[in-house]
């Protein structure tokens, strides 16, 4: 079975450009998570969805970040406009449960974003 | 802010030795999970221990939980070079989400 799929794997862009990261969760999973990982701040939860509905977006750093989940098999994380401090590895993860804290999360390979 | 703090931050050992990593957390939990991250990869779930459990085993992994001290430890026995990775504990934060610790970087030399 395919795991969580993320695209692109690497993205290099210039400051001010729009960046869209994509995620396909594992089929049948009903929770989806977007994380950001940096050396300085570690792994941070940005937002998570349950049954395509955003449950907690308190980790979204600012209005430049937005996330959507139009259906159970696709989610996007958009940064507009991008800034150098957004450079990080962005992970998508999915799980099957109604209680995300008690179930195994399956992580994608991540998207390494570099904003010049 | 992060709920879990791992200790040590980095650990280097020889193959065959045991590796012990510790995690301390701040608030009451229902369970605690450990994840592994190989360089350049996503995290992989290793084991979940519930608050009413004191010890759990999975292959060469042994996890303990002391809720009175708000701490957990992960022991990897007979380590292998392939165990080289970062290890994270994760606990429940507000709104039922997982919050990951800072991680321990383990290097196992052949």
PDB file of N, CA, C and O in Angstrom, chain B residues 27-66:
ATOM      1  N   UNK B  27       2.561  18.145  31.569  1.00  0.00           N
ATOM      2  CA  UNK B  27       1.193  18.024  32.056  1.00  0.00           C
ATOM      3  C   UNK B  27       0.748  16.566  32.090  1.00  0.00           C
ATOM      4  O   UNK B  27       1.423  15.692  31.556  1.00  0.00           O
ATOM      5  N   UNK B  28      -0.392  16.308  32.696  1.00  0.00           N
ATOM      6  CA  UNK B  28      -0.917  14.947  32.748  1.00  0.00           C
ATOM      7  C   UNK B  28      -1.184  14.424  31.344  1.00  0.00           C
ATOM      8  O   UNK B  28      -1.545  15.190  30.451  1.00  0.00           O
ATOM      9  N   UNK B  29      -0.994  13.140  31.170  1.00  0.00           N
ATOM     10  CA  UNK B  29      -1.176  12.543  29.854  1.00  0.00           C
ATOM     11  C   UNK B  29      -2.073  11.318  29.917  1.00  0.00           C
ATOM     12  O   UNK B  29      -2.224  10.704  30.983  1.00  0.00           O
ATOM     13  N   UNK B  30      -2.649  10.971  28.778  1.00  0.00           N
ATOM     14  CA  UNK B  30      -3.365   9.699  28.636  1.00  0.00           C
ATOM     15  C   UNK B  30      -2.435   8.627  28.089  1.00  0.00           C
ATOM     16  O   UNK B  30      -2.617   7.439  28.366  1.00  0.00           O
ATOM     17  N   UNK B  31      -1.485   9.060  27.292  1.00  0.00           N
ATOM     18  CA  UNK B  31      -0.524   8.120  26.737  1.00  0.00           C
ATOM     19  C   UNK B  31       0.688   8.887  26.231  1.00  0.00           C
ATOM     20  O   UNK B  31       0.663  10.120  26.145  1.00  0.00           O
ATOM     21  N   UNK B  32       1.715   8.158  25.914  1.00  0.00           N
ATOM     22  CA  UNK B  32       2.940   8.753  25.374  1.00  0.00           C
ATOM     23  C   UNK B  32       3.412   7.861  24.231  1.00  0.00           C
ATOM     24  O   UNK B  32       3.335   6.630  24.326  1.00  0.00           O
ATOM     25  N   UNK B  33       3.865   8.502  23.159  1.00  0.00           N
ATOM     26  CA  UNK B  33       4.325   7.737  22.002  1.00  0.00           C
ATOM     27  C   UNK B  33       5.792   8.052  21.725  1.00  0.00           C
ATOM     28  O   UNK B  33       6.274   9.143  22.031  1.00  0.00           O
ATOM     29  N   UNK B  34       6.470   7.107  21.129  1.00  0.00           N
ATOM     30  CA  UNK B  34       7.843   7.308  20.648  1.00  0.00           C
ATOM     31  C   UNK B  34       7.859   7.113  19.134  1.00  0.00           C
ATOM     32  O   UNK B  34       7.245   6.169  18.605  1.00  0.00           O
ATOM     33  N   UNK B  35       8.598   8.031  18.476  1.00  0.00           N
ATOM     34  CA  UNK B  35       8.762   7.978  17.034  1.00  0.00           C
ATOM     35  C   UNK B  35      10.246   8.021  16.695  1.00  0.00           C
ATOM     36  O   UNK B  35      11.055   8.577  17.446  1.00  0.00           O
ATOM     37  N   UNK B  36      10.594   7.487  15.537  1.00  0.00           N
ATOM     38  CA  UNK B  36      11.959   7.525  15.026  1.00  0.00           C
ATOM     39  C   UNK B  36      11.966   8.290  13.711  1.00  0.00           C
ATOM     40  O   UNK B  36      11.029   8.181  12.908  1.00  0.00           O
ATOM     41  N   UNK B  37      13.027   9.060  13.480  1.00  0.00           N
ATOM     42  CA  UNK B  37      13.176   9.776  12.226  1.00  0.00           C
ATOM     43  C   UNK B  37      14.580   9.537  11.685  1.00  0.00           C
ATOM     44  O   UNK B  37      15.565   9.984  12.271  1.00  0.00           O
ATOM     45  N   UNK B  38      14.643   8.835  10.574  1.00  0.00           N
ATOM     46  CA  UNK B  38      15.916   8.688   9.885  1.00  0.00           C
ATOM     47  C   UNK B  38      16.213   9.969   9.111  1.00  0.00           C
ATOM     48  O   UNK B  38      15.303  10.697   8.723  1.00  0.00           O
ATOM     49  N   UNK B  39      17.469  10.226   8.883  1.00  0.00           N
ATOM     50  CA  UNK B  39      17.882  11.458   8.226  1.00  0.00           C
ATOM     51  C   UNK B  39      17.175  11.641   6.895  1.00  0.00           C
ATOM     52  O   UNK B  39      17.178  10.743   6.049  1.00  0.00           O
ATOM     53  N   UNK B  40      16.542  12.787   6.729  1.00  0.00           N
ATOM     54  CA  UNK B  40      15.877  13.097   5.468  1.00  0.00           C
ATOM     55  C   UNK B  40      14.555  12.395   5.255  1.00  0.00           C
ATOM     56  O   UNK B  40      14.005  12.433   4.150  1.00  0.00           O
ATOM     57  N   UNK B  41      14.023  11.791   6.305  1.00  0.00           N
ATOM     58  CA  UNK B  41      12.776  11.041   6.157  1.00  0.00           C
ATOM     59  C   UNK B  41      11.709  11.572   7.123  1.00  0.00           C
ATOM     60  O   UNK B  41      11.973  12.381   8.002  1.00  0.00           O
ATOM     61  N   UNK B  42      10.502  11.071   6.927  1.00  0.00           N
ATOM     62  CA  UNK B  42       9.434  11.381   7.876  1.00  0.00           C
ATOM     63  C   UNK B  42       9.543  10.524   9.121  1.00  0.00           C
ATOM     64  O   UNK B  42      10.341   9.594   9.183  1.00  0.00           O
ATOM     65  N   UNK B  43       8.746  10.849  10.118  1.00  0.00           N
ATOM     66  CA  UNK B  43       8.772  10.105  11.376  1.00  0.00           C
ATOM     67  C   UNK B  43       8.031   8.777  11.239  1.00  0.00           C
ATOM     68  O   UNK B  43       7.065   8.669  10.475  1.00  0.00           O
ATOM     69  N   UNK B  44       8.501   7.799  11.983  1.00  0.00           N
ATOM     70  CA  UNK B  44       7.885   6.476  11.999  1.00  0.00           C
ATOM     71  C   UNK B  44       7.527   6.134  13.431  1.00  0.00           C
ATOM     72  O   UNK B  44       8.359   6.244  14.340  1.00  0.00           O
ATOM     73  N   UNK B  45       6.277   5.726  13.635  1.00  0.00           N
ATOM     74  CA  UNK B  45       5.804   5.371  14.968  1.00  0.00           C
ATOM     75  C   UNK B  45       6.492   4.099  15.456  1.00  0.00           C
ATOM     76  O   UNK B  45       6.617   3.115  14.713  1.00  0.00           O
ATOM     77  N   UNK B  46       6.953   4.132  16.702  1.00  0.00           N
ATOM     78  CA  UNK B  46       7.598   2.962  17.291  1.00  0.00           C
ATOM     79  C   UNK B  46       6.700   2.252  18.292  1.00  0.00           C
ATOM     80  O   UNK B  46       6.505   1.039  18.218  1.00  0.00           O
ATOM     81  N   UNK B  47       6.165   3.001  19.241  1.00  0.00           N
ATOM     82  CA  UNK B  47       5.445   2.364  20.334  1.00  0.00           C
ATOM     83  C   UNK B  47       4.593   3.385  21.076  1.00  0.00           C
ATOM     84  O   UNK B  47       4.950   4.566  21.127  1.00  0.00           O
ATOM     85  N   UNK B  48       3.463   2.959  21.598  1.00  0.00           N
ATOM     86  CA  UNK B  48       2.603   3.793  22.425  1.00  0.00           C
ATOM     87  C   UNK B  48       2.456   3.126  23.776  1.00  0.00           C
ATOM     88  O   UNK B  48       2.221   1.914  23.853  1.00  0.00           O
ATOM     89  N   UNK B  49       2.601   3.902  24.836  1.00  0.00           N
ATOM     90  CA  UNK B  49       2.407   3.383  26.184  1.00  0.00           C
ATOM     91  C   UNK B  49       1.320   4.221  26.856  1.00  0.00           C
ATOM     92  O   UNK B  49       1.349   5.460  26.791  1.00  0.00           O
ATOM     93  N   UNK B  50       0.360   3.569  27.446  1.00  0.00           N
ATOM     94  CA  UNK B  50      -0.755   4.268  28.072  1.00  0.00           C
ATOM     95  C   UNK B  50      -0.407   4.649  29.503  1.00  0.00           C
ATOM     96  O   UNK B  50       0.491   4.064  30.107  1.00  0.00           O
ATOM     97  N   UNK B  51      -1.147   5.587  30.035  1.00  0.00           N
ATOM     98  CA  UNK B  51      -0.815   6.116  31.359  1.00  0.00           C
ATOM     99  C   UNK B  51      -0.951   5.081  32.464  1.00  0.00           C
ATOM    100  O   UNK B  51      -0.339   5.223  33.529  1.00  0.00           O
ATOM    101  N   UNK B  52      -1.731   4.028  32.233  1.00  0.00           N
ATOM    102  CA  UNK B  52      -1.883   2.990  33.257  1.00  0.00           C
ATOM    103  C   UNK B  52      -0.880   1.841  33.074  1.00  0.00           C
ATOM    104  O   UNK B  52      -0.949   0.829  33.773  1.00  0.00           O
ATOM    105  N   UNK B  53       0.039   2.005  32.122  1.00  0.00           N
ATOM    106  CA  UNK B  53       1.084   1.009  31.909  1.00  0.00           C
ATOM    107  C   UNK B  53       2.407   1.543  32.440  1.00  0.00           C
ATOM    108  O   UNK B  53       2.683   2.744  32.352  1.00  0.00           O
ATOM    109  N   UNK B  54       3.244   0.661  32.937  1.00  0.00           N
ATOM    110  CA  UNK B  54       4.547   1.087  33.467  1.00  0.00           C
ATOM    111  C   UNK B  54       5.685   0.701  32.536  1.00  0.00           C
ATOM    112  O   UNK B  54       6.734   1.329  32.536  1.00  0.00           O
ATOM    113  N   UNK B  55       5.456  -0.352  31.763  1.00  0.00           N
ATOM    114  CA  UNK B  55       6.522  -0.829  30.884  1.00  0.00           C
ATOM    115  C   UNK B  55       5.895  -1.520  29.682  1.00  0.00           C
ATOM    116  O   UNK B  55       4.840  -2.152  29.796  1.00  0.00           O
ATOM    117  N   UNK B  56       6.580  -1.380  28.539  1.00  0.00           N
ATOM    118  CA  UNK B  56       6.094  -2.029  27.336  1.00  0.00           C
ATOM    119  C   UNK B  56       7.293  -2.419  26.475  1.00  0.00           C
ATOM    120  O   UNK B  56       8.294  -1.703  26.421  1.00  0.00           O
ATOM    121  N   UNK B  57       7.168  -3.560  25.804  1.00  0.00           N
ATOM    122  CA  UNK B  57       8.261  -4.064  24.979  1.00  0.00           C
ATOM    123  C   UNK B  57       7.793  -4.221  23.543  1.00  0.00           C
ATOM    124  O   UNK B  57       6.626  -4.548  23.285  1.00  0.00           O
ATOM    125  N   UNK B  58       8.734  -4.001  22.618  1.00  0.00           N
ATOM    126  CA  UNK B  58       8.484  -4.299  21.217  1.00  0.00           C
ATOM    127  C   UNK B  58       9.820  -4.642  20.585  1.00  0.00           C
ATOM    128  O   UNK B  58      10.636  -3.754  20.316  1.00  0.00           O
ATOM    129  N   UNK B  59      10.062  -5.931  20.375  1.00  0.00           N
ATOM    130  CA  UNK B  59      11.347  -6.349  19.833  1.00  0.00           C
ATOM    131  C   UNK B  59      12.493  -5.919  20.727  1.00  0.00           C
ATOM    132  O   UNK B  59      12.517  -6.241  21.918  1.00  0.00           O
ATOM    133  N   UNK B  60      13.425  -5.150  20.194  1.00  0.00           N
ATOM    134  CA  UNK B  60      14.575  -4.682  20.989  1.00  0.00           C
ATOM    135  C   UNK B  60      14.270  -3.382  21.730  1.00  0.00           C
ATOM    136  O   UNK B  60      15.160  -2.801  22.353  1.00  0.00           O
ATOM    137  N   UNK B  61      13.053  -2.917  21.661  1.00  0.00           N
ATOM    138  CA  UNK B  61      12.667  -1.673  22.327  1.00  0.00           C
ATOM    139  C   UNK B  61      11.980  -1.967  23.649  1.00  0.00           C
ATOM    140  O   UNK B  61      11.154  -2.877  23.748  1.00  0.00           O
ATOM    141  N   UNK B  62      12.334  -1.177  24.644  1.00  0.00           N
ATOM    142  CA  UNK B  62      11.661  -1.242  25.930  1.00  0.00           C
ATOM    143  C   UNK B  62      11.356   0.185  26.361  1.00  0.00           C
ATOM    144  O   UNK B  62      12.251   1.030  26.426  1.00  0.00           O
ATOM    145  N   UNK B  63      10.092   0.431  26.641  1.00  0.00           N
ATOM    146  CA  UNK B  63       9.661   1.767  27.065  1.00  0.00           C
ATOM    147  C   UNK B  63       9.122   1.677  28.477  1.00  0.00           C
ATOM    148  O   UNK B  63       8.378   0.756  28.806  1.00  0.00           O
ATOM    149  N   UNK B  64       9.510   2.624  29.297  1.00  0.00           N
ATOM    150  CA  UNK B  64       8.947   2.736  30.643  1.00  0.00           C
ATOM    151  C   UNK B  64       8.272   4.079  30.791  1.00  0.00           C
ATOM    152  O   UNK B  64       8.600   5.038  30.092  1.00  0.00           O
ATOM    153  N   UNK B  65       7.323   4.135  31.697  1.00  0.00           N
ATOM    154  CA  UNK B  65       6.590   5.373  31.958  1.00  0.00           C
ATOM    155  C   UNK B  65       6.423   5.530  33.460  1.00  0.00           C
ATOM    156  O   UNK B  65       5.949   4.612  34.138  1.00  0.00           O
ATOM    157  N   UNK B  66       6.796   6.677  33.956  1.00  0.00           N
ATOM    158  CA  UNK B  66       6.616   7.011  35.370  1.00  0.00           C
ATOM    159  C   UNK B  66       5.784   8.293  35.426  1.00  0.00           C
ATOM    160  O   UNK B  66       6.314   9.396  35.274  1.00  0.00           O
TER     161      UNK B  66
END
